[in-house]
């Protein structure tokens, strides 16, 4: 019967053995035993009959227990005999990490357990142990998940088809993997089980692709050495004779072990008889019986001393186990090819040259290789970013020169040049930190690197706080001035702003010093989120309309850009910690972008404005302050009255009133022009003027009272009629001046003279309210006889800034 044949019947086997003992002649030894279950029962009871058993086909590892089976021997190696050969193969290819996949059957579980003991202490790790009953796919997937590359399998040929189908589905084959499985399967076993494999939708080509390159391990049926055996024949001669005599009967892989088994029995009996002949008892071998313990022990010792060269190789027993030869075969192009063998007696492995083939250019690795190496920052990348940093520092230096050179210009002076210098200083410190960020372990030593790591953190922190602290202080001053309309006169000097920036730097220094004292940096960088409090002040001062003073729009843009870039840069830098080139590039570009955009937003608008419109610092499109208002403001306020959104409705009312006054003045202009033209005509019209236009002239002369009755305080019309100019445009006779003023007050001469002096003055008094000439112009600018509508007077817009 073949090994594992289901026709093994325990009852029949035991009955045949007991019948032979009871009814047959005395037997010296028992030869045979194929079925593991029957053989194990018989071997356990042999000690009671002093019988030695020799098997040529029982490979089950259970029979290797000499305490339980002391009289059992076998010429065929056990299934456990492949484990030392596997150990030798693993060492040969330097595979130190393996995994096992075992069918849940006792026979295979015993081999796996023995393999664990063999590998223990040999510096080979079994990283994963998987077993299965029917579906191996889950176990194969787990092996892949644990990065097992060298897989030691123990399963029969039917399960082997399922295993390799699962391996194909999970891509656990090819150049990265090496399968080592039993080699005792039937020839072309994959053809026999292909139908079953198809049931799992595994095509034949897929099965063969997954099987390609597997290594099978099994005992060698016949020795490959061309040496004469104990029978006088070489193994090759014996094989030819065996094939000739089997007469069409199928070959058995155990025939050589059966042949050597007969020679083992013969040599054992011969040695036993020699022992008996040399003894003084003069006992013969024929006198053996089942109760003769002495003769039974002599035969047992003679069996242990067996040592000869047979057709299966060197026949030697060690604790009843055959020390045979193990062969290695590899599946190549749909056939099994012998690639090596292991000699258990000499403990040597021989790999046949140029026969073993791997899917890759070399044997697969036993795991994913992790090479620990220092990842360095690329020198070209460091050079490029350093060049960009130098350009940024040159730009910052140019801004510093511009700021110092033009510090007395109103545009620069009103924007706090000292604070601007601090902004530039902070930007240059931020630029300088880039050079330190690029100095990794490839340029400096570990101790120096830790020092530089601390220094660059300090420089970047101080630079950021200096730049944005100065911007924050400038914006706070604008907020303090323009958002408190009731504030008394108070000068906020640059010294106070320097105190604010110094306080921020002091807080930073305290944090950095505590950090350095408690937990100094050790080749690691901790990043913290940013606070954007400066955006509040920038938003609050967004409507202040003095460009030289208010940088809130640009500060807001700077804070926004810097905040977004820092958040993105910190996140990307954290995710690329294992890629120093990418991390350094991200950090450097973020610093360069933030510093450059901040400096450009603060200084480029000033540079452009100073070149194109130097007087822009004193312009204000919303307000015009008269000289009287300037005097009043110097007593009661330290800031300019700004129209904000809360007074929109009041401003609209004033604009409506202003429009009404414009219309009224236009009508009065027409009347004035008509009166002037009439006065230039004949004196006969004087009576008509006295009778018809006297009231209108009184209205014109009383225009100051009319304008003073409007909502004052914002745009006051100043009547200069109370002034007494000494200019006399019309000369009168001395005699006329001596006349009674009451009598001649309404004479044509008096009326014409009053109009020639008072109308131009009156016209200059109300023009400022509608954007005309300045109220401070006390003398007529044109001829008094010219028409008011034809006088071209440029408007004057003035803003007085105090307390800055």
PDB file of C-alpha atoms in Angstrom, residues 500-699:
ATOM      1  CA  UNK A 500       5.550  97.243  22.650  1.00  0.00           C
ATOM      2  CA  UNK A 501       7.913  95.413  20.291  1.00  0.00           C
ATOM      3  CA  UNK A 502      10.391  94.906  23.117  1.00  0.00           C
ATOM      4  CA  UNK A 503       7.646  93.380  25.266  1.00  0.00           C
ATOM      5  CA  UNK A 504       6.788  90.911  22.538  1.00  0.00           C
ATOM      6  CA  UNK A 505      10.448  89.989  22.152  1.00  0.00           C
ATOM      7  CA  UNK A 506      10.760  89.578  25.915  1.00  0.00           C
ATOM      8  CA  UNK A 507       7.873  87.108  25.935  1.00  0.00           C
ATOM      9  CA  UNK A 508       9.504  85.170  23.112  1.00  0.00           C
ATOM     10  CA  UNK A 509      12.849  85.131  24.879  1.00  0.00           C
ATOM     11  CA  UNK A 510      11.275  83.865  28.111  1.00  0.00           C
ATOM     12  CA  UNK A 511       9.574  81.024  26.245  1.00  0.00           C
ATOM     13  CA  UNK A 512      12.739  80.132  24.322  1.00  0.00           C
ATOM     14  CA  UNK A 513      14.906  80.188  27.441  1.00  0.00           C
ATOM     15  CA  UNK A 514      12.476  77.982  29.372  1.00  0.00           C
ATOM     16  CA  UNK A 515      12.241  75.637  26.392  1.00  0.00           C
ATOM     17  CA  UNK A 516      16.016  75.400  26.154  1.00  0.00           C
ATOM     18  CA  UNK A 517      16.382  74.790  29.882  1.00  0.00           C
ATOM     19  CA  UNK A 518      13.607  72.208  30.287  1.00  0.00           C
ATOM     20  CA  UNK A 519      13.616  70.368  26.974  1.00  0.00           C
ATOM     21  CA  UNK A 520      16.492  71.371  24.676  1.00  0.00           C
ATOM     22  CA  UNK A 521      16.261  70.442  21.025  1.00  0.00           C
ATOM     23  CA  UNK A 522      17.704  67.084  20.044  1.00  0.00           C
ATOM     24  CA  UNK A 523      17.709  66.933  16.241  1.00  0.00           C
ATOM     25  CA  UNK A 524      13.949  67.517  16.237  1.00  0.00           C
ATOM     26  CA  UNK A 525      11.875  70.581  15.444  1.00  0.00           C
ATOM     27  CA  UNK A 526       8.568  71.272  17.189  1.00  0.00           C
ATOM     28  CA  UNK A 527       6.154  73.533  15.300  1.00  0.00           C
ATOM     29  CA  UNK A 528       3.375  75.517  16.948  1.00  0.00           C
ATOM     30  CA  UNK A 529       0.339  77.185  15.480  1.00  0.00           C
ATOM     31  CA  UNK A 530       0.343  80.932  14.905  1.00  0.00           C
ATOM     32  CA  UNK A 531      -1.924  83.557  16.469  1.00  0.00           C
ATOM     33  CA  UNK A 532      -3.276  86.258  14.102  1.00  0.00           C
ATOM     34  CA  UNK A 533      -4.280  89.010  16.565  1.00  0.00           C
ATOM     35  CA  UNK A 534      -2.802  91.789  14.371  1.00  0.00           C
ATOM     36  CA  UNK A 535      -5.588  91.254  11.820  1.00  0.00           C
ATOM     37  CA  UNK A 536      -8.102  92.829  14.246  1.00  0.00           C
ATOM     38  CA  UNK A 537      -6.296  96.164  14.383  1.00  0.00           C
ATOM     39  CA  UNK A 538      -5.737  96.124  10.627  1.00  0.00           C
ATOM     40  CA  UNK A 539      -9.484  95.630  10.100  1.00  0.00           C
ATOM     41  CA  UNK A 540     -10.411  98.367  12.571  1.00  0.00           C
ATOM     42  CA  UNK A 541      -8.145 100.922  10.854  1.00  0.00           C
ATOM     43  CA  UNK A 542      -8.985  99.975   7.282  1.00  0.00           C
ATOM     44  CA  UNK A 543     -10.949 103.217   6.649  1.00  0.00           C
ATOM     45  CA  UNK A 544      -8.248 105.664   7.763  1.00  0.00           C
ATOM     46  CA  UNK A 545      -7.580 107.543   4.527  1.00  0.00           C
ATOM     47  CA  UNK A 546      -4.042 108.820   5.071  1.00  0.00           C
ATOM     48  CA  UNK A 547      -1.795 106.571   2.931  1.00  0.00           C
ATOM     49  CA  UNK A 548       1.413 107.683   4.577  1.00  0.00           C
ATOM     50  CA  UNK A 549       0.059 106.875   8.020  1.00  0.00           C
ATOM     51  CA  UNK A 550      -2.208 103.885   7.499  1.00  0.00           C
ATOM     52  CA  UNK A 551      -0.598 100.575   6.384  1.00  0.00           C
ATOM     53  CA  UNK A 552      -3.495  98.443   7.599  1.00  0.00           C
ATOM     54  CA  UNK A 553      -4.436  97.151   4.147  1.00  0.00           C
ATOM     55  CA  UNK A 554      -0.905  95.997   3.450  1.00  0.00           C
ATOM     56  CA  UNK A 555      -0.450  94.674   6.977  1.00  0.00           C
ATOM     57  CA  UNK A 556      -3.635  92.667   6.614  1.00  0.00           C
ATOM     58  CA  UNK A 557      -2.440  91.296   3.299  1.00  0.00           C
ATOM     59  CA  UNK A 558       0.917  90.411   4.846  1.00  0.00           C
ATOM     60  CA  UNK A 559      -0.626  88.667   7.840  1.00  0.00           C
ATOM     61  CA  UNK A 560      -3.020  86.779   5.583  1.00  0.00           C
ATOM     62  CA  UNK A 561      -0.295  85.582   3.239  1.00  0.00           C
ATOM     63  CA  UNK A 562       2.105  84.710   6.027  1.00  0.00           C
ATOM     64  CA  UNK A 563      -0.582  82.917   8.010  1.00  0.00           C
ATOM     65  CA  UNK A 564      -1.748  80.811   5.081  1.00  0.00           C
ATOM     66  CA  UNK A 565       1.791  79.985   3.976  1.00  0.00           C
ATOM     67  CA  UNK A 566       2.900  79.062   7.500  1.00  0.00           C
ATOM     68  CA  UNK A 567      -0.070  76.760   8.012  1.00  0.00           C
ATOM     69  CA  UNK A 568       0.457  75.039   4.676  1.00  0.00           C
ATOM     70  CA  UNK A 569       4.230  74.957   5.119  1.00  0.00           C
ATOM     71  CA  UNK A 570       4.016  73.505   8.633  1.00  0.00           C
ATOM     72  CA  UNK A 571       1.614  70.768   7.516  1.00  0.00           C
ATOM     73  CA  UNK A 572       3.652  69.818   4.450  1.00  0.00           C
ATOM     74  CA  UNK A 573       6.891  69.987   6.435  1.00  0.00           C
ATOM     75  CA  UNK A 574       5.434  67.635   9.057  1.00  0.00           C
ATOM     76  CA  UNK A 575       4.332  65.150   6.398  1.00  0.00           C
ATOM     77  CA  UNK A 576       7.729  65.203   4.693  1.00  0.00           C
ATOM     78  CA  UNK A 577       9.937  64.695   7.736  1.00  0.00           C
ATOM     79  CA  UNK A 578      11.460  61.606   6.117  1.00  0.00           C
ATOM     80  CA  UNK A 579      12.410  63.604   3.003  1.00  0.00           C
ATOM     81  CA  UNK A 580      14.923  66.264   4.081  1.00  0.00           C
ATOM     82  CA  UNK A 581      15.283  67.766   0.608  1.00  0.00           C
ATOM     83  CA  UNK A 582      11.544  68.309   0.262  1.00  0.00           C
ATOM     84  CA  UNK A 583      11.210  69.557   3.829  1.00  0.00           C
ATOM     85  CA  UNK A 584      14.088  72.029   3.481  1.00  0.00           C
ATOM     86  CA  UNK A 585      12.736  73.255   0.150  1.00  0.00           C
ATOM     87  CA  UNK A 586       9.257  73.818   1.614  1.00  0.00           C
ATOM     88  CA  UNK A 587      10.550  75.606   4.746  1.00  0.00           C
ATOM     89  CA  UNK A 588      12.982  77.796   2.787  1.00  0.00           C
ATOM     90  CA  UNK A 589      10.426  78.780   0.151  1.00  0.00           C
ATOM     91  CA  UNK A 590       7.846  79.626   2.829  1.00  0.00           C
ATOM     92  CA  UNK A 591      10.325  81.866   4.683  1.00  0.00           C
ATOM     93  CA  UNK A 592      11.494  83.529   1.461  1.00  0.00           C
ATOM     94  CA  UNK A 593       7.928  84.110   0.276  1.00  0.00           C
ATOM     95  CA  UNK A 594       6.691  85.461   3.626  1.00  0.00           C
ATOM     96  CA  UNK A 595       9.657  87.788   4.161  1.00  0.00           C
ATOM     97  CA  UNK A 596       9.687  89.044   0.574  1.00  0.00           C
ATOM     98  CA  UNK A 597       5.944  89.644   0.307  1.00  0.00           C
ATOM     99  CA  UNK A 598       5.916  91.442   3.673  1.00  0.00           C
ATOM    100  CA  UNK A 599       8.771  93.791   2.803  1.00  0.00           C
ATOM    101  CA  UNK A 600       7.377  94.473  -0.664  1.00  0.00           C
ATOM    102  CA  UNK A 601       3.872  95.230   0.613  1.00  0.00           C
ATOM    103  CA  UNK A 602       5.225  97.647   3.211  1.00  0.00           C
ATOM    104  CA  UNK A 603       7.842  99.507   1.172  1.00  0.00           C
ATOM    105  CA  UNK A 604       7.016  99.228  -2.545  1.00  0.00           C
ATOM    106  CA  UNK A 605       3.840 101.392  -2.270  1.00  0.00           C
ATOM    107  CA  UNK A 606       5.835 104.057  -0.409  1.00  0.00           C
ATOM    108  CA  UNK A 607       8.589 104.001  -3.007  1.00  0.00           C
ATOM    109  CA  UNK A 608       6.113 104.350  -5.869  1.00  0.00           C
ATOM    110  CA  UNK A 609       4.153 107.097  -4.129  1.00  0.00           C
ATOM    111  CA  UNK A 610       7.293 109.042  -3.253  1.00  0.00           C
ATOM    112  CA  UNK A 611       8.437 108.923  -6.868  1.00  0.00           C
ATOM    113  CA  UNK A 612       5.100 109.773  -8.500  1.00  0.00           C
ATOM    114  CA  UNK A 613       3.385 112.064  -5.928  1.00  0.00           C
ATOM    115  CA  UNK A 614       5.656 113.366  -3.149  1.00  0.00           C
ATOM    116  CA  UNK A 615       2.827 115.502  -1.604  1.00  0.00           C
ATOM    117  CA  UNK A 616       0.536 112.507  -1.110  1.00  0.00           C
ATOM    118  CA  UNK A 617       1.371 112.482   2.565  1.00  0.00           C
ATOM    119  CA  UNK A 618      -0.619 115.653   3.147  1.00  0.00           C
ATOM    120  CA  UNK A 619      -3.638 114.887   0.977  1.00  0.00           C
ATOM    121  CA  UNK A 620      -7.037 113.914   2.214  1.00  0.00           C
ATOM    122  CA  UNK A 621     -10.020 113.574  -0.073  1.00  0.00           C
ATOM    123  CA  UNK A 622     -12.655 113.745   2.613  1.00  0.00           C
ATOM    124  CA  UNK A 623     -11.757 116.750   4.796  1.00  0.00           C
ATOM    125  CA  UNK A 624     -10.739 120.403   4.443  1.00  0.00           C
ATOM    126  CA  UNK A 625      -9.718 122.268   7.509  1.00  0.00           C
ATOM    127  CA  UNK A 626      -9.862 126.089   7.616  1.00  0.00           C
ATOM    128  CA  UNK A 627      -7.452 128.181   9.623  1.00  0.00           C
ATOM    129  CA  UNK A 628     -10.064 128.750  12.288  1.00  0.00           C
ATOM    130  CA  UNK A 629     -10.683 125.011  12.518  1.00  0.00           C
ATOM    131  CA  UNK A 630      -6.962 124.378  12.888  1.00  0.00           C
ATOM    132  CA  UNK A 631      -6.877 126.764  15.845  1.00  0.00           C
ATOM    133  CA  UNK A 632      -9.888 125.089  17.357  1.00  0.00           C
ATOM    134  CA  UNK A 633      -8.504 121.611  16.826  1.00  0.00           C
ATOM    135  CA  UNK A 634      -5.204 122.542  18.465  1.00  0.00           C
ATOM    136  CA  UNK A 635      -7.131 123.355  21.634  1.00  0.00           C
ATOM    137  CA  UNK A 636      -9.650 120.545  21.739  1.00  0.00           C
ATOM    138  CA  UNK A 637      -8.326 117.560  19.825  1.00  0.00           C
ATOM    139  CA  UNK A 638      -5.128 115.773  18.817  1.00  0.00           C
ATOM    140  CA  UNK A 639      -6.448 114.047  15.709  1.00  0.00           C
ATOM    141  CA  UNK A 640      -8.278 114.709  12.472  1.00  0.00           C
ATOM    142  CA  UNK A 641     -12.050 114.366  12.439  1.00  0.00           C
ATOM    143  CA  UNK A 642     -12.692 111.363  10.218  1.00  0.00           C
ATOM    144  CA  UNK A 643     -16.006 110.550   8.631  1.00  0.00           C
ATOM    145  CA  UNK A 644     -16.735 106.950   9.319  1.00  0.00           C
ATOM    146  CA  UNK A 645     -19.628 104.719   8.512  1.00  0.00           C
ATOM    147  CA  UNK A 646     -21.475 105.664  11.699  1.00  0.00           C
ATOM    148  CA  UNK A 647     -22.019 109.283  10.423  1.00  0.00           C
ATOM    149  CA  UNK A 648     -23.044 108.376   6.872  1.00  0.00           C
ATOM    150  CA  UNK A 649     -26.571 109.700   7.286  1.00  0.00           C
ATOM    151  CA  UNK A 650     -25.328 113.028   8.711  1.00  0.00           C
ATOM    152  CA  UNK A 651     -22.858 113.431   5.861  1.00  0.00           C
ATOM    153  CA  UNK A 652     -25.613 112.853   3.333  1.00  0.00           C
ATOM    154  CA  UNK A 653     -27.651 115.600   5.012  1.00  0.00           C
ATOM    155  CA  UNK A 654     -24.738 118.035   4.807  1.00  0.00           C
ATOM    156  CA  UNK A 655     -24.212 117.177   1.165  1.00  0.00           C
ATOM    157  CA  UNK A 656     -27.867 117.841   0.449  1.00  0.00           C
ATOM    158  CA  UNK A 657     -27.657 121.193   2.242  1.00  0.00           C
ATOM    159  CA  UNK A 658     -24.490 122.044   0.328  1.00  0.00           C
ATOM    160  CA  UNK A 659     -26.247 121.328  -2.955  1.00  0.00           C
ATOM    161  CA  UNK A 660     -29.130 123.621  -1.973  1.00  0.00           C
ATOM    162  CA  UNK A 661     -26.695 126.401  -1.121  1.00  0.00           C
ATOM    163  CA  UNK A 662     -24.953 125.963  -4.460  1.00  0.00           C
ATOM    164  CA  UNK A 663     -28.250 126.445  -6.236  1.00  0.00           C
ATOM    165  CA  UNK A 664     -29.027 129.515  -4.148  1.00  0.00           C
ATOM    166  CA  UNK A 665     -25.587 131.010  -4.808  1.00  0.00           C
ATOM    167  CA  UNK A 666     -26.006 130.405  -8.522  1.00  0.00           C
ATOM    168  CA  UNK A 667     -29.208 132.467  -8.459  1.00  0.00           C
ATOM    169  CA  UNK A 668     -27.514 135.200  -6.448  1.00  0.00           C
ATOM    170  CA  UNK A 669     -24.652 135.260  -8.934  1.00  0.00           C
ATOM    171  CA  UNK A 670     -27.108 136.013 -11.700  1.00  0.00           C
ATOM    172  CA  UNK A 671     -28.661 138.830  -9.681  1.00  0.00           C
ATOM    173  CA  UNK A 672     -25.264 140.266  -8.808  1.00  0.00           C
ATOM    174  CA  UNK A 673     -24.191 140.209 -12.416  1.00  0.00           C
ATOM    175  CA  UNK A 674     -27.408 141.925 -13.473  1.00  0.00           C
ATOM    176  CA  UNK A 675     -27.030 144.609 -10.808  1.00  0.00           C
ATOM    177  CA  UNK A 676     -23.424 145.237 -11.782  1.00  0.00           C
ATOM    178  CA  UNK A 677     -24.303 145.613 -15.415  1.00  0.00           C
ATOM    179  CA  UNK A 678     -27.099 148.042 -14.552  1.00  0.00           C
ATOM    180  CA  UNK A 679     -24.763 150.120 -12.428  1.00  0.00           C
ATOM    181  CA  UNK A 680     -22.441 150.480 -15.348  1.00  0.00           C
ATOM    182  CA  UNK A 681     -25.255 151.976 -17.427  1.00  0.00           C
ATOM    183  CA  UNK A 682     -26.621 155.582 -17.297  1.00  0.00           C
ATOM    184  CA  UNK A 683     -27.288 157.281 -13.974  1.00  0.00           C
ATOM    185  CA  UNK A 684     -30.898 157.621 -14.933  1.00  0.00           C
ATOM    186  CA  UNK A 685     -31.471 154.074 -13.863  1.00  0.00           C
ATOM    187  CA  UNK A 686     -30.513 154.805 -10.317  1.00  0.00           C
ATOM    188  CA  UNK A 687     -34.082 155.581  -9.339  1.00  0.00           C
ATOM    189  CA  UNK A 688     -35.187 152.267 -10.770  1.00  0.00           C
ATOM    190  CA  UNK A 689     -32.498 150.439  -8.838  1.00  0.00           C
ATOM    191  CA  UNK A 690     -33.442 152.211  -5.643  1.00  0.00           C
ATOM    192  CA  UNK A 691     -37.086 151.333  -6.079  1.00  0.00           C
ATOM    193  CA  UNK A 692     -36.892 147.766  -7.428  1.00  0.00           C
ATOM    194  CA  UNK A 693     -33.630 146.272  -6.282  1.00  0.00           C
ATOM    195  CA  UNK A 694     -33.008 147.802  -2.956  1.00  0.00           C
ATOM    196  CA  UNK A 695     -34.439 144.794  -1.148  1.00  0.00           C
ATOM    197  CA  UNK A 696     -32.440 142.378  -3.295  1.00  0.00           C
ATOM    198  CA  UNK A 697     -29.230 144.240  -2.540  1.00  0.00           C
ATOM    199  CA  UNK A 698     -29.976 144.073   1.136  1.00  0.00           C
ATOM    200  CA  UNK A 699     -30.441 140.296   0.768  1.00  0.00           C
TER     201      UNK A 699
END
